[in-house]
Amino acid sequence: MANIVKSGFKGKIFPVNLEAKEIDGLIAYPSIGQLPEVPDLAVIAIPAPLVTNILREIVIKGIKNVVILSAGFKESGPEGEQLEKELVDIANGANLNLLGPNCLGFVNSHPPLNLTFAQADCNPGNIRFITQSGAIAASVFDWCEQNELGFSDFITLGNKSTLGENDILEYWQSENYKNNLPPIVENASLSRPIGLYLESLTKGKDFLDLAKKISKVDPIFILKPGKTKAAARAMQSHTGAITGEDAVFEVACRQVGITRCDGLEDFFDLARAFSWENPPAGSSVAIISNAGGPAVISAEAVENEGLSLASFDEQTERQLVEYLPRTASIINPVDVLGDALAERYANAIKIVLQEPSVHALIVILTPQLMTEIESTSRVIAQASQQFKKPIFCSFIGGHHIAKGEEILNQAKIPSFRYPERAVKVVAAMWRWQKWRSTAAIDTPQPLTTNNPDLESLIFSSSKDSKALSFEEANRTMYLTGLSTPLCQVAKDFESAASFPQATGWPVVLKLSSPAIVHKTDVNGVVTDITNYEALKLAWNSLLENKRALEQQLQTTISIIIQKQITHGVELIVGIKRDLDFGPVLLFGAGGLYAEILSDHNLLLLPATADQIGNFIKSSKVNPMLNGYRSKIPLAVDRLIEMIGKLSRLVYCKPEISEIEINPVVLTETAAFAVDSRVILSPALKLQK
Amino acid sequence: MANIVKSGFKGKIFPVNLEAKEIDGLIAYPSIGQLPEVPDLAVIAIPAPLVTNILREIVIKGIKNVVILSAGFKESGPEGEQLEKELVDIANGANLNLLGPNCLGFVNSHPPLNLTFAQADCNPGNIRFITQSGAIAASVFDWCEQNELGFSDFITLGNKSTLGENDILEYWQSENYKNNLPPIVENASLSRPIGLYLESLTKGKDFLDLAKKISKVDPIFILKPGKTKAAARAMQSHTGAITGEDAVFEVACRQVGITRCDGLEDFFDLARAFSWENPPAGSSVAIISNAGGPAVISAEAVENEGLSLASFDEQTERQLVEYLPRTASIINPVDVLGDALAERYANAIKIVLQEPSVHALIVILTPQLMTEIESTSRVIAQASQQFKKPIFCSFIGGHHIAKGEEILNQAKIPSFRYPERAVKVVAAMWRWQKWRSTAAIDTPQPLTTNNPDLESLIFSSSKDSKALSFEEANRTMYLTGLSTPLCQVAKDFESAASFPQATGWPVVLKLSSPAIVHKTDVNGVVTDITNYEALKLAWNSLLENKRALEQQLQTTISIIIQKQITHGVELIVGIKRDLDFGPVLLFGAGGLYAEILSDHNLLLLPATADQIGNFIKSSKVNPMLNGYRSKIPLAVDRLIEMIGKLSRLVYCKPEISEIEINPVVLTETAAFAVDSRVILSPALKLQK
């Protein structure tokens, strides 16, 4: 409550406490019912078992907004989970806006209201934070104070029993919120960046739709652990959050313009950068340094992060020659030399910033004997006012440079102790800028098709099996309009031997069963069969391999003979229905290479043919499709068509939870679905 | 000079200056010749053009050790380069130990001598720094002062005109140096870590041999830019250093136990960690935190960095249950909850450190309202004294936590603002520890073979061509003892058509020329030819593709027909002679995948069969060799043999600058060199 008073809150405050008559100089009331009026908001900070009753009183009083700071709910075990369920029922019944429980409250800077129990002041500013972890909030408060960073909203979600990140983001999109915003902060960026710390997403699809709209205007940066099994374990024992597949989340962020942070350092670095600077208009960076070494390190980081070193035009070079000593480097990175005073820095900065090809500037300073640290900071601040281009600093050292950093902080110029951090931040800002200036905001509508044959095929498949048989999957692909190589079930060797007469050599022989995920695991594939003797050998060895399997598995197996498609590239195409984000396309190098080499590219569906085309272009395997070495490009159009058809199939058949074609063989004229698997969701099948 | 005096130097100082009679209270002499005795060391800080004459006077006086601080030499252009050449000639002629020019001097803490012009004090300690960049030195000084880090030696190399990093490292291995070392610093690590900032290596092979010996005792961490073209450009305009191939340097570091830094942040972080803590004895890390979020982030980092989260035994869990509140997490990462006071931290830390499976501890603190920041720091310091295990901290925040960090610094416990940084450091320390407890110190002697046929083949190859023809390369492999598939030059279609009668199908047809590096670039390969019609088609299309090439190129081309090896995995095996480090082995997935998928593994040669075996095991393609899915492993022994033979070939034939076999086809019984290229160094050929 001290925080509320200290924050300069102008409204009335009514403490409620059974025993105290007065708290911090305010009259305390023994119960909610006895309050003299109906407050806009109730804040609960009592032991968990007592919360339910109080919440009921709040409903009776007619209060609509509630914050529950108390811990001891879902995060603490089965009992707490039960208590939380009761809260949710009450809140839903009365249409309450309920934040928490197990949260740290929130801070508004418009009107000022600090409703947290963290031990730090908060400066007003333009950053908006949403965090699921209260502990992170405490660190962010302390860090923001030291770095003179301010925020306009700071919300801790706690257990997200009712209000979640989507509700907050939606509110921030409302006219009501926007009309009450304070003006843009002086010297800060023109946007109102949003920082998110989330351990789980409540409704992934909705979150993405919201984020996509917001990202067009304001940058969103997110820290969301969950990449590895170890982290997932830690998370379950901490907040009971269950994570979806991280790779899908990663690609989802990229597709909607969200910057994903690698760790806390990224998170804090981006907070400052997005709050204080506008994103660069292009990828071209200039570096000015009084030290060769750090300039080299930064130049290296610039290329590694996908940025480029600006090339100066003649006029800029001429001016640099005029204003810098003879031994200075006038090629980017500019070395103003170890004896540079503030004035030399000032000249170099102005000359470089007026160069049209420079989109962002990084100024590096090491504390040499003559270095004017504070004056140089002031000179940078002036240049930042004069030119519209974003400036980032790296003053490298300890006590000496700290004074310079303070001046930079006051001027709202982000500075970093290590130059590679500055580069990383510029790269993230540029990625966002590029995304928002090119990404289409509209999501394509999924097209669906209807095919009664397909319908009956899927429903006639054996009820207790989740996977279609090879023949069923192959027919599904055929009915969906995909090219499939000629094949047939070979009942005996004679029928197998007659097959190549029609199709020619080479052929492939495989053991097929819905229960076998990877045929090569059971030595179930022989390829490159070019004559009858080889076919006979292959037939016998497959029979032998079959006999080595469990009795029950053997009964599910048939032998397939298939025309082998040569002179093509093996690819993998799959679609998986993600629990959070819906259908996701997987594409990459196929065959045996699919699993051991990491060319796994993901794309959230639905997508337009153009989007699919660009997606294929960005894959590692792409050079092999586009006339790599050989001059004849493969039929990428056919591949895009194939993916479009599979996408429609998945949208019109919600029973399908997963499709995988491995390999797709792409030749100069066609894309063949050589080996397809279709996995159904039995639950959905039964529903229908 | 103020620095020399301030550092507590006990010896005599003689200033030399043409005009001044007295400098800083010391009598100044007008010339070297007039000095009353012969000093141990001369320091030169006058403009570059005057240095040569002074150096001659120094030689005449009989001074043996010289430091030249003056800039304006090699780094400043052709004139300076000439001046530097003169210095080197004088120094070599008189057997001088010359440090610089363009350096910042050096610091010794035994006896104390600060011979730099940086503006910072330096604490005595156990770190030894060598830097090629003087500017970095200034930042390191300032940073070390703030972080209370001390060093025993600090050497700036400047232009390395005569003394380089190897000379310093060698001196540090000498008895003379070791006998004068100060005792181990209290509370610090038992080693004397070496930090290197280098932009180029002077003698790579010698450096590695030295580093390997040192790394067995003391950790070496190095920051060496040069990974990208941009950085190489910046470096050339700064110090004129020429870099070798960075990937080779990367693997060289790994092989001799050096920790390579990703950037300045890594460099500073490792300096503290190696200086203050001993490396963990294993990879198992415990995390104690008062906040769930950062614990999750750290747990994630632990797995990503190749460490593991320690599993606690029953006794540890029981004790944690006893001493921690009910809702705390007693599974690693341990969550002591937001209201943890110093005592709760103390209990958790002690319980966890006595658990045998814990090799390192990371303590995370966020500044909650009740958190006792300073007392918690003290409690950690006590535990660090009591237990021998390394402890790393991450206090996350701003002003509030700074006081805690100071206490940790004094107790020599490394702390990091971001927990992922702590994890990264532990991982690097563990990698070093693992290396030094397992790596063999002896380098295997390269075995050479002699084969007169081979000799004559290489020398009969056309004098003006750097590459052997396909036939010559193929015969070289055969003479080296490698398996090569049957093949012949086909003069006409008839001779091609008769080839499969002896070998069987399928066959491969290729255009071959020493001038064609990648046959598929010119559509010069047809594989999977299974019958005469297909052979005819292939023959005609190759003839057509040949006619599409330049006239001159056409004359160098012959058509090769080769038995196709099926049922094997395509690999690439190459050896390149690196300018700095000698022969380097390249191994990975082969064929078309070699270039587009990044499975490029490097190993410095010579290596033992065991080392080669382990190297192959660590490649991405390895699962395909070792019975991946199919149960029959491929003939990896044959592959190791092949690499051994190639290695010997390269050592006995220095004329060979590069060998590449792509693909090697590895089957269940053999390793076939299917397509080999041999590049000669014409210069060496002519020498002989």
Short mmCIF file of N, CA and C in Angstrom, two decimals, chain B residues 13-116:
data_model
loop_
_atom_site.label_atom_id
_atom_site.label_comp_id
_atom_site.label_asym_id
_atom_site.label_seq_id
_atom_site.Cartn_x
_atom_site.Cartn_y
_atom_site.Cartn_z
N ILE B 13 65.37 4.51 -12.06
CA ILE B 13 64.75 5.01 -13.28
C ILE B 13 65.60 6.17 -13.80
N PHE B 14 65.96 6.10 -15.09
CA PHE B 14 66.74 7.19 -15.71
C PHE B 14 65.98 7.82 -16.86
N PRO B 15 65.34 8.96 -16.67
CA PRO B 15 64.69 9.63 -17.80
C PRO B 15 65.75 10.17 -18.76
N VAL B 16 65.47 10.07 -20.08
CA VAL B 16 66.37 10.65 -21.09
C VAL B 16 65.57 11.65 -21.90
N ASN B 17 66.05 12.91 -21.95
CA ASN B 17 65.33 13.94 -22.69
C ASN B 17 66.32 15.01 -23.09
N LEU B 18 66.21 15.45 -24.35
CA LEU B 18 67.18 16.42 -24.86
C LEU B 18 67.17 17.72 -24.08
N GLU B 19 65.97 18.17 -23.65
CA GLU B 19 65.88 19.49 -23.05
C GLU B 19 65.75 19.51 -21.53
N ALA B 20 64.81 18.67 -21.01
CA ALA B 20 64.52 18.75 -19.57
C ALA B 20 65.73 18.28 -18.75
N LYS B 21 65.96 18.96 -17.64
CA LYS B 21 67.03 18.56 -16.72
C LYS B 21 66.48 17.62 -15.65
N GLU B 22 65.16 17.69 -15.47
CA GLU B 22 64.53 16.92 -14.40
C GLU B 22 63.13 16.55 -14.84
N ILE B 23 62.72 15.30 -14.61
CA ILE B 23 61.35 14.89 -14.94
C ILE B 23 60.77 14.18 -13.72
N ASP B 24 59.64 14.69 -13.25
CA ASP B 24 58.96 14.11 -12.07
C ASP B 24 59.92 13.91 -10.90
N GLY B 25 60.82 14.85 -10.73
CA GLY B 25 61.73 14.76 -9.59
C GLY B 25 62.94 13.88 -9.82
N LEU B 26 63.08 13.29 -11.00
CA LEU B 26 64.26 12.46 -11.30
C LEU B 26 65.19 13.23 -12.24
N ILE B 27 66.49 13.04 -12.06
CA ILE B 27 67.45 13.69 -12.95
C ILE B 27 67.28 13.12 -14.36
N ALA B 28 67.19 14.02 -15.35
CA ALA B 28 67.06 13.57 -16.73
C ALA B 28 68.41 13.70 -17.43
N TYR B 29 68.68 12.76 -18.37
CA TYR B 29 69.96 12.76 -19.09
C TYR B 29 69.71 13.17 -20.55
N PRO B 30 70.64 13.90 -21.16
CA PRO B 30 70.42 14.37 -22.54
C PRO B 30 70.54 13.25 -23.58
N SER B 31 71.23 12.15 -23.26
CA SER B 31 71.33 11.06 -24.24
C SER B 31 71.57 9.73 -23.53
N ILE B 32 71.32 8.65 -24.27
CA ILE B 32 71.52 7.31 -23.73
C ILE B 32 72.99 7.12 -23.33
N GLY B 33 73.84 7.61 -24.21
CA GLY B 33 75.28 7.43 -23.98
C GLY B 33 75.72 7.98 -22.64
N GLN B 34 75.05 9.03 -22.19
CA GLN B 34 75.51 9.69 -20.97
C GLN B 34 74.93 9.08 -19.68
N LEU B 35 74.16 8.00 -19.81
CA LEU B 35 73.60 7.38 -18.59
C LEU B 35 74.74 6.85 -17.73
N PRO B 36 74.61 6.92 -16.40
CA PRO B 36 75.69 6.51 -15.51
C PRO B 36 75.90 5.00 -15.47
N GLU B 37 74.89 4.20 -15.83
CA GLU B 37 75.09 2.74 -15.86
C GLU B 37 74.25 2.14 -17.00
N VAL B 38 74.39 0.84 -17.22
CA VAL B 38 73.63 0.19 -18.29
C VAL B 38 72.33 -0.38 -17.71
N PRO B 39 71.18 0.21 -18.06
CA PRO B 39 69.92 -0.27 -17.47
C PRO B 39 69.53 -1.64 -18.04
N ASP B 40 68.64 -2.35 -17.33
CA ASP B 40 68.14 -3.64 -17.81
C ASP B 40 67.19 -3.46 -18.99
N LEU B 41 66.55 -2.32 -19.01
CA LEU B 41 65.44 -2.13 -19.96
C LEU B 41 65.37 -0.69 -20.40
N ALA B 42 65.13 -0.48 -21.70
CA ALA B 42 64.91 0.88 -22.21
C ALA B 42 63.49 0.98 -22.72
N VAL B 43 62.83 2.12 -22.43
CA VAL B 43 61.47 2.37 -22.91
C VAL B 43 61.50 3.58 -23.83
N ILE B 44 61.00 3.42 -25.07
CA ILE B 44 61.07 4.51 -26.05
C ILE B 44 59.67 5.04 -26.32
N ALA B 45 59.52 6.38 -26.14
CA ALA B 45 58.23 7.01 -26.40
C ALA B 45 58.45 8.33 -27.11
N ILE B 46 59.08 8.29 -28.29
CA ILE B 46 59.34 9.49 -29.08
C ILE B 46 58.77 9.27 -30.48
N PRO B 47 58.61 10.31 -31.29
CA PRO B 47 58.01 10.13 -32.62
C PRO B 47 58.75 9.08 -33.45
N ALA B 48 58.00 8.36 -34.27
CA ALA B 48 58.51 7.21 -35.02
C ALA B 48 59.81 7.50 -35.80
N PRO B 49 59.90 8.60 -36.55
CA PRO B 49 61.10 8.78 -37.38
C PRO B 49 62.39 8.89 -36.55
N LEU B 50 62.28 9.23 -35.26
CA LEU B 50 63.48 9.38 -34.44
C LEU B 50 63.90 8.08 -33.76
N VAL B 51 63.04 7.06 -33.83
CA VAL B 51 63.27 5.85 -33.03
C VAL B 51 64.53 5.10 -33.48
N THR B 52 64.74 5.01 -34.80
CA THR B 52 65.87 4.21 -35.31
C THR B 52 67.20 4.64 -34.70
N ASN B 53 67.44 5.96 -34.71
CA ASN B 53 68.70 6.44 -34.16
C ASN B 53 68.87 6.12 -32.68
N ILE B 54 67.78 6.34 -31.94
CA ILE B 54 67.84 6.05 -30.50
C ILE B 54 68.13 4.57 -30.27
N LEU B 55 67.50 3.73 -31.10
CA LEU B 55 67.70 2.29 -30.93
C LEU B 55 69.18 1.94 -31.16
N ARG B 56 69.80 2.61 -32.13
CA ARG B 56 71.24 2.37 -32.36
C ARG B 56 72.05 2.75 -31.12
N GLU B 57 71.70 3.88 -30.51
CA GLU B 57 72.40 4.31 -29.28
C GLU B 57 72.23 3.28 -28.17
N ILE B 58 71.02 2.73 -28.11
CA ILE B 58 70.72 1.72 -27.08
C ILE B 58 71.60 0.49 -27.27
N VAL B 59 71.76 0.10 -28.54
CA VAL B 59 72.59 -1.07 -28.84
C VAL B 59 74.03 -0.79 -28.41
N ILE B 60 74.49 0.42 -28.75
CA ILE B 60 75.87 0.77 -28.41
C ILE B 60 76.07 0.75 -26.89
N LYS B 61 75.03 1.24 -26.17
CA LYS B 61 75.14 1.28 -24.70
C LYS B 61 75.17 -0.13 -24.12
N GLY B 62 74.61 -1.10 -24.87
CA GLY B 62 74.61 -2.47 -24.37
C GLY B 62 73.33 -2.88 -23.66
N ILE B 63 72.28 -2.10 -23.85
CA ILE B 63 70.99 -2.47 -23.25
C ILE B 63 70.37 -3.59 -24.08
N LYS B 64 69.83 -4.63 -23.41
CA LYS B 64 69.38 -5.82 -24.14
C LYS B 64 67.85 -5.88 -24.31
N ASN B 65 67.10 -5.16 -23.45
CA ASN B 65 65.65 -5.24 -23.50
C ASN B 65 65.06 -3.87 -23.79
N VAL B 66 64.16 -3.83 -24.79
CA VAL B 66 63.63 -2.55 -25.24
C VAL B 66 62.13 -2.63 -25.44
N VAL B 67 61.42 -1.60 -24.97
CA VAL B 67 59.99 -1.48 -25.26
C VAL B 67 59.80 -0.21 -26.08
N ILE B 68 59.14 -0.32 -27.25
CA ILE B 68 58.88 0.87 -28.06
C ILE B 68 57.38 1.15 -28.04
N LEU B 69 57.02 2.24 -27.33
CA LEU B 69 55.61 2.61 -27.24
C LEU B 69 55.16 3.38 -28.48
N SER B 70 56.08 4.07 -29.14
CA SER B 70 55.75 4.94 -30.27
C SER B 70 54.93 4.23 -31.35
N ALA B 71 53.95 4.97 -31.91
CA ALA B 71 53.18 4.45 -33.04
C ALA B 71 53.72 5.08 -34.32
N GLY B 72 53.15 4.71 -35.46
CA GLY B 72 53.56 5.28 -36.74
C GLY B 72 54.45 4.34 -37.52
N PHE B 73 54.32 3.04 -37.29
CA PHE B 73 55.14 2.06 -38.01
C PHE B 73 54.27 1.26 -38.99
N LYS B 74 54.40 -0.05 -38.99
CA LYS B 74 53.73 -0.88 -39.99
C LYS B 74 52.24 -0.53 -40.15
N GLU B 75 51.60 -0.20 -39.01
CA GLU B 75 50.15 0.03 -39.02
C GLU B 75 49.75 1.29 -39.78
N SER B 76 50.76 2.14 -40.15
CA SER B 76 50.37 3.44 -40.71
C SER B 76 50.68 3.57 -42.21
N GLY B 77 51.17 2.50 -42.85
CA GLY B 77 51.39 2.60 -44.29
C GLY B 77 52.82 2.24 -44.69
N PRO B 78 53.16 2.41 -45.98
CA PRO B 78 54.45 1.96 -46.52
C PRO B 78 55.66 2.61 -45.82
N GLU B 79 55.59 3.93 -45.55
CA GLU B 79 56.73 4.58 -44.89
C GLU B 79 57.02 3.95 -43.53
N GLY B 80 55.93 3.79 -42.77
CA GLY B 80 56.06 3.20 -41.44
C GLY B 80 56.59 1.79 -41.52
N GLU B 81 56.16 1.08 -42.55
CA GLU B 81 56.60 -0.30 -42.73
C GLU B 81 58.12 -0.34 -42.91
N GLN B 82 58.64 0.64 -43.67
CA GLN B 82 60.07 0.74 -43.90
C GLN B 82 60.80 1.01 -42.58
N LEU B 83 60.25 1.96 -41.81
CA LEU B 83 60.85 2.28 -40.51
C LEU B 83 60.91 1.03 -39.62
N GLU B 84 59.80 0.26 -39.65
CA GLU B 84 59.74 -0.91 -38.79
C GLU B 84 60.77 -1.95 -39.22
N LYS B 85 60.97 -2.06 -40.55
CA LYS B 85 61.96 -3.00 -41.07
C LYS B 85 63.35 -2.66 -40.51
N GLU B 86 63.64 -1.36 -40.48
CA GLU B 86 64.93 -0.92 -39.94
C GLU B 86 65.10 -1.33 -38.48
N LEU B 87 64.02 -1.13 -37.70
CA LEU B 87 64.05 -1.53 -36.29
C LEU B 87 64.38 -3.01 -36.15
N VAL B 88 63.67 -3.82 -36.95
CA VAL B 88 63.83 -5.27 -36.85
C VAL B 88 65.27 -5.65 -37.18
N ASP B 89 65.82 -5.01 -38.23
CA ASP B 89 67.20 -5.32 -38.60
C ASP B 89 68.17 -5.02 -37.46
N ILE B 90 67.98 -3.84 -36.85
CA ILE B 90 68.86 -3.48 -35.73
C ILE B 90 68.70 -4.48 -34.59
N ALA B 91 67.42 -4.79 -34.26
CA ALA B 91 67.14 -5.68 -33.13
C ALA B 91 67.73 -7.06 -33.36
N ASN B 92 67.53 -7.59 -34.57
CA ASN B 92 68.07 -8.91 -34.87
C ASN B 92 69.59 -8.91 -34.83
N GLY B 93 70.17 -7.83 -35.37
CA GLY B 93 71.62 -7.75 -35.40
C GLY B 93 72.23 -7.76 -34.01
N ALA B 94 71.53 -7.13 -33.06
CA ALA B 94 72.09 -7.00 -31.71
C ALA B 94 71.46 -7.96 -30.72
N ASN B 95 70.59 -8.87 -31.27
CA ASN B 95 69.95 -9.84 -30.37
C ASN B 95 69.14 -9.19 -29.27
N LEU B 96 68.43 -8.12 -29.63
CA LEU B 96 67.61 -7.41 -28.64
C LEU B 96 66.31 -8.15 -28.37
N ASN B 97 65.78 -8.03 -27.14
CA ASN B 97 64.39 -8.40 -26.85
C ASN B 97 63.56 -7.14 -27.03
N LEU B 98 62.85 -7.06 -28.16
CA LEU B 98 62.16 -5.81 -28.50
C LEU B 98 60.65 -6.03 -28.44
N LEU B 99 59.97 -5.28 -27.58
CA LEU B 99 58.51 -5.34 -27.48
C LEU B 99 57.95 -4.11 -28.18
N GLY B 100 57.00 -4.31 -29.12
CA GLY B 100 56.44 -3.20 -29.87
C GLY B 100 57.00 -3.18 -31.27
N PRO B 101 56.99 -2.06 -31.98
CA PRO B 101 56.46 -0.75 -31.57
C PRO B 101 54.93 -0.74 -31.55
N ASN B 102 54.38 0.45 -31.30
CA ASN B 102 52.93 0.65 -31.31
C ASN B 102 52.27 -0.19 -30.21
N CYS B 103 52.98 -0.33 -29.08
CA CYS B 103 52.37 -1.09 -27.99
C CYS B 103 52.15 -0.18 -26.79
N LEU B 104 51.59 -0.75 -25.74
CA LEU B 104 51.23 0.04 -24.56
C LEU B 104 52.09 -0.38 -23.37
N GLY B 105 53.19 -1.12 -23.66
CA GLY B 105 54.07 -1.54 -22.58
C GLY B 105 53.58 -2.79 -21.87
N PHE B 106 54.04 -2.97 -20.65
CA PHE B 106 53.64 -4.17 -19.91
C PHE B 106 53.55 -3.87 -18.42
N VAL B 107 52.90 -4.79 -17.72
CA VAL B 107 52.80 -4.70 -16.26
C VAL B 107 53.21 -6.04 -15.67
N ASN B 108 54.06 -5.94 -14.65
CA ASN B 108 54.48 -7.09 -13.86
C ASN B 108 53.97 -6.88 -12.45
N SER B 109 53.52 -7.91 -11.78
CA SER B 109 53.25 -7.65 -10.36
C SER B 109 54.34 -8.28 -9.50
N HIS B 110 55.40 -8.82 -10.10
CA HIS B 110 56.46 -9.51 -9.37
C HIS B 110 57.79 -9.33 -10.07
N PRO B 111 58.65 -8.39 -9.80
CA PRO B 111 58.39 -7.28 -8.88
C PRO B 111 57.38 -6.31 -9.51
N PRO B 112 56.70 -5.51 -8.68
CA PRO B 112 55.69 -4.60 -9.23
C PRO B 112 56.30 -3.60 -10.20
N LEU B 113 55.80 -3.57 -11.43
CA LEU B 113 56.28 -2.63 -12.43
C LEU B 113 55.17 -2.37 -13.43
N ASN B 114 54.61 -1.16 -13.41
CA ASN B 114 53.57 -0.79 -14.37
C ASN B 114 54.19 0.08 -15.43
N LEU B 115 54.44 -0.53 -16.57
CA LEU B 115 55.14 0.18 -17.63
C LEU B 115 54.19 0.49 -18.77
N THR B 116 53.03 1.08 -18.45
CA THR B 116 52.03 1.38 -19.47
C THR B 116 51.63 2.84 -19.36
#
